[in-house]
Coordinates of C-alpha atoms in Angstrom, one line a residue:
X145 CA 4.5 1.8 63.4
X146 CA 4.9 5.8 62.7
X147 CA 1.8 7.0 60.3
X148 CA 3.5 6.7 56.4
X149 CA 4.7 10.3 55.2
X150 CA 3.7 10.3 51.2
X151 CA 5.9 12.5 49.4
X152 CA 3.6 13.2 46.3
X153 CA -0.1 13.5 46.0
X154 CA -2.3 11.0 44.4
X155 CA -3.4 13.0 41.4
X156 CA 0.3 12.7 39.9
X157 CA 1.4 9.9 38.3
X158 CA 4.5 10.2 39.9
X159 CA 6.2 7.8 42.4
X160 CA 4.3 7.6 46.0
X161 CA 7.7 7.1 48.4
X162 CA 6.3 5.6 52.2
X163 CA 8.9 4.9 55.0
X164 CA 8.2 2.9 57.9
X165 CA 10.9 2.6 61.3
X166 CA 8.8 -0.2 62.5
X167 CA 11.2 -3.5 63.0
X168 CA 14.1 -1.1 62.2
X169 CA 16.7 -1.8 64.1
X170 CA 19.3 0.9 62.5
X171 CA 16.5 3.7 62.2
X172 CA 16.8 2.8 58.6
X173 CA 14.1 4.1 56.1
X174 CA 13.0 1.1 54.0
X175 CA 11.0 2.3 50.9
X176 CA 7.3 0.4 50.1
X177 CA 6.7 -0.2 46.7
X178 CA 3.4 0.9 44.9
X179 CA 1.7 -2.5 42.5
X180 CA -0.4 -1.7 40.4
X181 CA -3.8 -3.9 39.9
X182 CA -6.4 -4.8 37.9
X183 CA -9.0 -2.5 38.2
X184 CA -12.1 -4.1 39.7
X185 CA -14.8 -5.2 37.1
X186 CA -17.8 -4.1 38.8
X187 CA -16.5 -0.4 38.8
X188 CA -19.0 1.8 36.8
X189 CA -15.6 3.6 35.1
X190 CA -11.8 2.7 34.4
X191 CA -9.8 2.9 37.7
X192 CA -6.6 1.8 38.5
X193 CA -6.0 0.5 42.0
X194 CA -2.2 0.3 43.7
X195 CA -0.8 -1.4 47.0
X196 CA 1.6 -0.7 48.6
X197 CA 4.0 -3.6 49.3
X198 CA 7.5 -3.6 51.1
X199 CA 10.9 -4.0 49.5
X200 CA 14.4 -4.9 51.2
X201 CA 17.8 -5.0 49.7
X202 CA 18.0 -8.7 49.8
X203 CA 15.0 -8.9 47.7
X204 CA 13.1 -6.6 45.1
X205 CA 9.9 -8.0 47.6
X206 CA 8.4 -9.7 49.9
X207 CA 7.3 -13.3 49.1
X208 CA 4.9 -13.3 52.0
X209 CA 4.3 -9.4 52.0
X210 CA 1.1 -8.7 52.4
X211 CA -0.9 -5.1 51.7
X212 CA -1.2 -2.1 53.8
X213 CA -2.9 0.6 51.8
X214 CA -4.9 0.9 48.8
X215 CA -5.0 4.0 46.8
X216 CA -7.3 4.2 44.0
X217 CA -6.3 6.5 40.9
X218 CA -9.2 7.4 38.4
X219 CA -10.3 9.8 35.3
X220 CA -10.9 12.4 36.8
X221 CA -11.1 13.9 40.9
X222 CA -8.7 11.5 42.7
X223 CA -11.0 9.7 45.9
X224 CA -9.4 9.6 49.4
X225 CA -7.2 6.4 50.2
X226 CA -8.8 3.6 51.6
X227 CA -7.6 0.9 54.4
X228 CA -8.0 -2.6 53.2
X229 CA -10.7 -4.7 55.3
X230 CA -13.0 -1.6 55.4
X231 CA -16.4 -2.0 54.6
X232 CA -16.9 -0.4 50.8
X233 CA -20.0 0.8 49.5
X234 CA -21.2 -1.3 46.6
X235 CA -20.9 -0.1 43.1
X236 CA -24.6 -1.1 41.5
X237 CA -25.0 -1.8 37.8
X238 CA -25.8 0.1 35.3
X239 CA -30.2 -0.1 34.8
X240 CA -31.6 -1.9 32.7
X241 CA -32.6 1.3 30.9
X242 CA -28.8 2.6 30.1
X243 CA -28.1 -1.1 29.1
X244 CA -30.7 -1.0 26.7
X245 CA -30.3 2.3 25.2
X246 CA -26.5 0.8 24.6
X247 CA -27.7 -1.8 22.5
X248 CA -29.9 0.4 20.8
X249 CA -27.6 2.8 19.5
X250 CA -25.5 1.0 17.1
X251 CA -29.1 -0.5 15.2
X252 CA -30.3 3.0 15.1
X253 CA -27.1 4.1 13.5
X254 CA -27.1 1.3 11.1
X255 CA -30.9 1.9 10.6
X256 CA -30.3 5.5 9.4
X257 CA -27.2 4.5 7.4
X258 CA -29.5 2.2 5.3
X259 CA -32.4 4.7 5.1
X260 CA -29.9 7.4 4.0
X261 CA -27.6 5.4 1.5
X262 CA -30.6 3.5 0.2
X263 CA -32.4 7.1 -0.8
X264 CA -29.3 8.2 -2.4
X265 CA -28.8 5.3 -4.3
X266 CA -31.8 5.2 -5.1
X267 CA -32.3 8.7 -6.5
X268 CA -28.8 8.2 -8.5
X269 CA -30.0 5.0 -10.4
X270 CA -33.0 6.5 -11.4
X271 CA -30.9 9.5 -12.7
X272 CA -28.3 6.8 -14.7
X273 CA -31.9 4.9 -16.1
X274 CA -33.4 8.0 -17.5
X275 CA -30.0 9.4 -19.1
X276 CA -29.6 5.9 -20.7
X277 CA -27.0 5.8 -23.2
X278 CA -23.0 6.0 -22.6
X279 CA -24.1 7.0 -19.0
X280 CA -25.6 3.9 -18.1
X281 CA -23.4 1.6 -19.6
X282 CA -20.2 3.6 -17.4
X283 CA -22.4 3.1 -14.7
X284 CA -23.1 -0.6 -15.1
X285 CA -19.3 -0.9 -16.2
X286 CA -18.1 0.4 -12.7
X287 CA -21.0 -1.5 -10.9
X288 CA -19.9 -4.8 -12.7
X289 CA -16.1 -4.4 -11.8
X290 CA -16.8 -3.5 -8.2
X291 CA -19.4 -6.8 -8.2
X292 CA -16.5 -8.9 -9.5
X293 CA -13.7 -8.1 -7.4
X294 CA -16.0 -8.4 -4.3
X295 CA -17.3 -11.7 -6.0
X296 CA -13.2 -13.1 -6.3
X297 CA -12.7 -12.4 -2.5
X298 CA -15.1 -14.5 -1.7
X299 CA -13.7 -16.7 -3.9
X300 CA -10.5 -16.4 -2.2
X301 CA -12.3 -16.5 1.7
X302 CA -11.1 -19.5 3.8
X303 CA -14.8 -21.0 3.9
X304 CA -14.4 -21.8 -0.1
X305 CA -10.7 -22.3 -0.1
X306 CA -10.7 -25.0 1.8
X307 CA -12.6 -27.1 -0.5
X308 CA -11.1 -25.2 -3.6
X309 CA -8.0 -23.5 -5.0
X310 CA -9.1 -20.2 -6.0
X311 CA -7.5 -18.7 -9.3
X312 CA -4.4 -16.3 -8.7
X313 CA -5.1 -13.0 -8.0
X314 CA -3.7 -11.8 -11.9
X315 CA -6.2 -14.2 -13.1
X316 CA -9.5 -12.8 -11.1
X317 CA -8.0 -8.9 -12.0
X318 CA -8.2 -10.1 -16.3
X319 CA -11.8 -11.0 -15.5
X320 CA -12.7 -8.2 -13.5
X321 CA -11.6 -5.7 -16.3
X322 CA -12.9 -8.4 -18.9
X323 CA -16.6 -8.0 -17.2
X324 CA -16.1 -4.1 -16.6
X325 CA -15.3 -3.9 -20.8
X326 CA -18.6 -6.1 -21.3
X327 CA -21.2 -3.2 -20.9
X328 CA -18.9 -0.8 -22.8
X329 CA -18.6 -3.1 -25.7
X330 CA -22.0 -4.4 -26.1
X331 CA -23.2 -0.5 -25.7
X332 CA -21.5 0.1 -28.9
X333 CA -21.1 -3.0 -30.8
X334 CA -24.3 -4.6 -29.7
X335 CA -23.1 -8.3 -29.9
X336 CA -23.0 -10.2 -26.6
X337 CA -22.7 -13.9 -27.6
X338 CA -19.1 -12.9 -29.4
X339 CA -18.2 -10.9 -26.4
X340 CA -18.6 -13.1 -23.9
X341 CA -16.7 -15.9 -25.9
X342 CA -13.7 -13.7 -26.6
X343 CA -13.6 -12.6 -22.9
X344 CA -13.8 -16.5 -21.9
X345 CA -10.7 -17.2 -24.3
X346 CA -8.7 -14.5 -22.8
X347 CA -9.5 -15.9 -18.9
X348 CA -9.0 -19.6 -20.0
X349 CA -5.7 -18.9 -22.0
X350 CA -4.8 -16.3 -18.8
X351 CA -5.4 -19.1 -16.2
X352 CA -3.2 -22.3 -18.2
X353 CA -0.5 -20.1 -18.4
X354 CA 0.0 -19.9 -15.2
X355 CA 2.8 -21.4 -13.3
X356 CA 2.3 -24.3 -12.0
X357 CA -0.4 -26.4 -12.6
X358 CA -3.7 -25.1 -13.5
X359 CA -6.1 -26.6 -11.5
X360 CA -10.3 -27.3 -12.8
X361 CA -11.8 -25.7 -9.9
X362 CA -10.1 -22.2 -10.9
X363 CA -11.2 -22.5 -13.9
X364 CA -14.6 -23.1 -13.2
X365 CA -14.9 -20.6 -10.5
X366 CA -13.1 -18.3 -12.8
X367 CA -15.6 -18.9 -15.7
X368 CA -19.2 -18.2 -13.6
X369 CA -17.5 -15.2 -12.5
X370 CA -17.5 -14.2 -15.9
X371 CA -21.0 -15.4 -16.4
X372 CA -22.5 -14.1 -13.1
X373 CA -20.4 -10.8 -13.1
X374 CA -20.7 -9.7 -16.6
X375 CA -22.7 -11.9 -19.0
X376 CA -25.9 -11.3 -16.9
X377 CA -25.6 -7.6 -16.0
X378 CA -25.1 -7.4 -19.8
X379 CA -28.8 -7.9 -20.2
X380 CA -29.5 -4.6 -18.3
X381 CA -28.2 -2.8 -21.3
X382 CA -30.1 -4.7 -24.0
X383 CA -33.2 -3.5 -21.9
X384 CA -32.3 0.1 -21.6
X385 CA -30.4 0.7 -25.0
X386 CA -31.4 -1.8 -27.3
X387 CA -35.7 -1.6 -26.9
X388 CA -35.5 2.0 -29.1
X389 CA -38.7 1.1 -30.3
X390 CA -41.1 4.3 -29.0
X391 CA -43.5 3.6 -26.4
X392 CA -46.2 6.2 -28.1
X393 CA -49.4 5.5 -25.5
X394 CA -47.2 6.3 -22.8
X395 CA -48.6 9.7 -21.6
X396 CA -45.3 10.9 -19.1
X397 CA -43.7 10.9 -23.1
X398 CA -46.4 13.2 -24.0
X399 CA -45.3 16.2 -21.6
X400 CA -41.6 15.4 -21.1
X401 CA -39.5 18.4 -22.1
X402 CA -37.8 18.7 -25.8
X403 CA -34.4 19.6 -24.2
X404 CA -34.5 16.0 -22.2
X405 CA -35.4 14.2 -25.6
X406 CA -39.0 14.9 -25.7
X407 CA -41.7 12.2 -26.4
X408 CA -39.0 10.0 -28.1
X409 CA -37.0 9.4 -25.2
X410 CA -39.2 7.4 -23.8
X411 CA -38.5 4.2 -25.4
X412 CA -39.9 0.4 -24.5
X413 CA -36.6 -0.1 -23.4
X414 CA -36.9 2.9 -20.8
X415 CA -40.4 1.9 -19.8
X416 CA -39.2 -2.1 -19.1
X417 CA -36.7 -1.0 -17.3
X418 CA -38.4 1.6 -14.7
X419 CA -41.1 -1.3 -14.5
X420 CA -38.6 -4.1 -13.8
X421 CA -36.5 -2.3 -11.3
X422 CA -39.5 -1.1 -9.6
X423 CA -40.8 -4.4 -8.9
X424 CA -38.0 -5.6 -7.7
X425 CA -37.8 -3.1 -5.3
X426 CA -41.4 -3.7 -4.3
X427 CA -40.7 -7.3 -4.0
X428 CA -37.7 -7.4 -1.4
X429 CA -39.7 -4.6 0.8
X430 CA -43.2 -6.3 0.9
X431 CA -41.1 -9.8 1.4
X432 CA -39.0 -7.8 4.0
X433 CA -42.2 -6.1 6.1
X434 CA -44.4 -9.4 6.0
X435 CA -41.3 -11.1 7.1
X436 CA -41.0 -9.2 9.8
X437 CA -44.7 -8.8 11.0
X438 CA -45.6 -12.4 9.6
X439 CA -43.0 -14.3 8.8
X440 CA -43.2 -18.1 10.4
X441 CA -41.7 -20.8 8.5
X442 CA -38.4 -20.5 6.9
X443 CA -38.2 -20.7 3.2
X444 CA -34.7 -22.1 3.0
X445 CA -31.3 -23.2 5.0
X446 CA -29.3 -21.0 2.7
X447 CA -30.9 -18.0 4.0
X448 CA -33.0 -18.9 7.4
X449 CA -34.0 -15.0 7.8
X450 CA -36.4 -15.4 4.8
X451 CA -39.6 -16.9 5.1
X452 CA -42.7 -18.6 3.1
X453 CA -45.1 -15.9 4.9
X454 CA -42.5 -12.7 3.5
X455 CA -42.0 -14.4 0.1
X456 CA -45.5 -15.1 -0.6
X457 CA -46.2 -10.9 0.5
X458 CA -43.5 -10.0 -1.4
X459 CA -45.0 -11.9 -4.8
X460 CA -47.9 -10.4 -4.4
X461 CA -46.2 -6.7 -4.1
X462 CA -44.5 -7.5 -7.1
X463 CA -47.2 -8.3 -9.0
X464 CA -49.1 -5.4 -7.8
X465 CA -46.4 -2.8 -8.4
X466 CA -46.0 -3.9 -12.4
X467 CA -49.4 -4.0 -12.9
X468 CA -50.3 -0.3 -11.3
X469 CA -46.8 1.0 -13.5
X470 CA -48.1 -0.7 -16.5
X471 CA -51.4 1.3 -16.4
X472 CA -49.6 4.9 -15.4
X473 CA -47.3 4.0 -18.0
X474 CA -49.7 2.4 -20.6
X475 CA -47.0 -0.2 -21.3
X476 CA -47.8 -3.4 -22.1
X477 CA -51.8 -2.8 -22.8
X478 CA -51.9 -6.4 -22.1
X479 CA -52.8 -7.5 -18.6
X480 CA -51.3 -11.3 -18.8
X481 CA -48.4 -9.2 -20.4
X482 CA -47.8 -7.1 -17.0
X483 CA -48.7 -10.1 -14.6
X484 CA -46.0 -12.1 -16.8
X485 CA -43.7 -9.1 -16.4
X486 CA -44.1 -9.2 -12.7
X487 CA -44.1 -13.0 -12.1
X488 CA -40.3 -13.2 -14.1
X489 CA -39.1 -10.2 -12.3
X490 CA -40.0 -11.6 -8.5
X491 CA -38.8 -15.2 -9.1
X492 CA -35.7 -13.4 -10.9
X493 CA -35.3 -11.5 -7.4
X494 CA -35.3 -14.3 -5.4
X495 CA -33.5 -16.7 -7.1
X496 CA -31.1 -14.2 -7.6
X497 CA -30.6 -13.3 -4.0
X498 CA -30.5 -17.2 -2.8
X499 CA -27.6 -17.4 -5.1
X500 CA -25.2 -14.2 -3.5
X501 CA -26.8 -16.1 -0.4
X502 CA -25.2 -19.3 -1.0
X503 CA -21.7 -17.9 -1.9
X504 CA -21.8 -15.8 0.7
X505 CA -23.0 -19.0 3.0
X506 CA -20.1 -21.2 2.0
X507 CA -17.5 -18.1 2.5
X508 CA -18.4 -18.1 5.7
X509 CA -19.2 -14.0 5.7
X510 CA -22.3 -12.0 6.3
X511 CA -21.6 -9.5 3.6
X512 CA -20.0 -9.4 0.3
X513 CA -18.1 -6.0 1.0
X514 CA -18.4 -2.9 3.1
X515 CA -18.7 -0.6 0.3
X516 CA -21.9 0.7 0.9
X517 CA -23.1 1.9 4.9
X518 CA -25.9 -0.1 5.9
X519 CA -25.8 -2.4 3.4
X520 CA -23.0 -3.7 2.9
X521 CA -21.5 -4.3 -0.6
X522 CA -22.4 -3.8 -4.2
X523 CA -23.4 -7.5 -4.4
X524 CA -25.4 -7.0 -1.6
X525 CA -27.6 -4.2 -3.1
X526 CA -27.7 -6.0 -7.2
X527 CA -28.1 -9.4 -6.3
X528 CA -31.4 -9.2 -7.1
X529 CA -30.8 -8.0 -10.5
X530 CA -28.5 -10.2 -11.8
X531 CA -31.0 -12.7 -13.4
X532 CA -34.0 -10.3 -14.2
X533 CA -32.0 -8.0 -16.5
X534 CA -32.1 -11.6 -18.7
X535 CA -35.2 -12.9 -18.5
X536 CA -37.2 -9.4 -18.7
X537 CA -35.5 -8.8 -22.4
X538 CA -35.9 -11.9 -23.3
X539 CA -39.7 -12.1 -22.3
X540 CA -40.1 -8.0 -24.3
X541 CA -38.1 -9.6 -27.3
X542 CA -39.6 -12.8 -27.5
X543 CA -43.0 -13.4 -26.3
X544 CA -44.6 -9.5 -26.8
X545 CA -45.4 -8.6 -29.9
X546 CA -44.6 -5.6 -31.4
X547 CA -42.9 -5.4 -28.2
X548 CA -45.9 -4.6 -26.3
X549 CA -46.5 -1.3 -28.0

């Protein structure tokens, strides 16, 4: 058989033209066809491999044609062609090393993500809590509404749909804007118990006039969203805006500048607050780190990550942090009053997240949104304050007196 003559070089992506006289009576030149392959698995890079098969006129090919040359085509400088049955070098894996450092990457990332988007949100609530006023209540407004639309989706997820029929989508937008307006109103008007039974009327009379036929479960999932999305947070701006009673032994009041509000921004309601959310904070990082370095026996099926070893850490770093923040802030002078304090804020925490947990469980989804890098959505990041906000006014209103002044 005379040696092929190719036409083009390898490089191009052009069409490779070989002729061959062999078996050619009429000194005819019969053109091979180039197939391309799958490139080969074990190949460190992409590569595309192509053989060169025979065509006549009778037939596009071959049925029993078998290859003659391989050429390989890659990213990059094009190798020499190779004759099939010659011994190849192997191709080894990738170590260990670059295998790991693979994996690695993407927690890295998502470890600096969190660091990063949890300082900064961090830093901005703080700035919201100490300006108080209409600037909290926007900020728990647009908190709320983002918490509620993320809370109807997985409403609407196939995990819960299956066993359910979620409320039309008009009906989850009317309570969405209905739980954003709650914070607003109550900022201003003060009453919460009328609120929330107006905005209930409007959802119920929103969801029978539907068409077709109103079913319970939409209903009911429509109403807790109301409850859990914007009753609850309510509570947050009681706290904040509604303790305007003076803390006067705390000493920070004593130095803070006139232009911020001097000595009389710093109300009980302020103090509570700063208290409340620290501890929280406290408790799902001590519960997280003992976790981690301790943890043993799972605390529940609805979350199997968390642990009896983190949880019991994570009490005790609640309890710790309001009691240290009680004495720099010299609110409430009673010490039963700040282990109280503590005790309703960590079993607020928890109870709290167990309940995004289980939603989230039954929706069949890891996080409630994407909002936030890291973290995941804004129910992701408040579910721990959706019940404390409650029962830390109610314990400041009810059961200190003088409201721990």
């Amino acid at each position: 058989m005379a040696h092929p003559r190719v036409t083009n070089s390898l490089s191009s992506t052009t069409t490779i033209s070989l002729f061959c006289n062999h078996h050619n009576p009429n000194n005819q030149k019969k053109p091979f066809v180039l197939l391309p392959i799958r490139a080969c698995p074990c190949r460190p890079r992409p590569s595309q491999s192509l053989i060169l098969h025979k065509a006549t006129p009778s037939s596009y090919f071959f049925s029993n044609c078998k290859p003659l040359l391989r050429f390989t085509r890659r990213t990059g400088a094009s190798p020499p062609p190779r004759v099939i049955g010659q011994a190849q070098p192997e191709h080894l894996p990738q170590s260990n090393a670059e295998g790991e450092d693979v994996l690695l990457k993407p927690q890295v990332s998502q470890l600096r993500n969190r660091i990063v988007f949890g300082l900064a949100i961090g830093i901005t609530v703080g700035g919201v809590v100490l300006a108080g006023g209409w600037v909290f209540a926007v900020a728990m407004a647009a908190a709320v509404f983002t918490g509620a639309r993320e809370y109807f989706e997985l409403v609407r997820s196939h995990g819960i749909t299956e066993g359910m029929t979620p409320p039309p989508r008009y009906v989850s937008r009317v309570c969405s804007v209905a739980c954003a307006l709650l914070p607003l109103y109550i900022m201003y008007r003060g009453h919460i118990d009328v609120s929330v039974t107006s905005a209930a009327f409007v959802l119920a009379m929103a969801l029978l006039l539907q068409r077709g036929s109103p079913r319970f479960a939409q209903l009911s999932s429509a109403i807790f969203g109301l409850f859990y999305c914007g009753y609850l947070p309510c509570f947050w701006v009681k706290l904040r805006c509604g303790l305007a009673a003076p803390a006067l032994n705390t000493r920070i009041g004593a130095t803070w500048p006139v232009l911020l509000g001097g000595q009389a921004h710093w109300t009980v309601g302020l103090v509570a607050t700063l208290i409340s959310i620290s501890s929280i904070i406290a408790a799902d990082t001590f519960a997280f780190l003992g976790g981690k370095v301790f943890g043993r026996t799972p605390l529940t099926n609805i979350s199997p990550k968390k642990t009896w070893e983190g949880t019991i850490i994570g009490f005790c770093g609640c309890i710790v942090t309001s009691v240290v923040l009680s004495k720099i802030f010299s609110w409430p002078m009673s010490l039963s009053s700040s282990i109280a304090l503590g005790v309703l804020n960590f079993f607020g925490s928890v109870f709290g997240d167990l309940t995004e947990s289980m939603i989230k469980r039954d929706a069949g989804v890891k996080d409630s949104g994407s909002l936030i890098p890291g973290h995941g959505g804004v129910l992701d990041r408040v579910d721990s304050y959706v019940f404390t906000g409650a029962l830390a006014y109610s314990f400041v209103k009810t059961f200190l007196p003088l409201y721990g002044v």
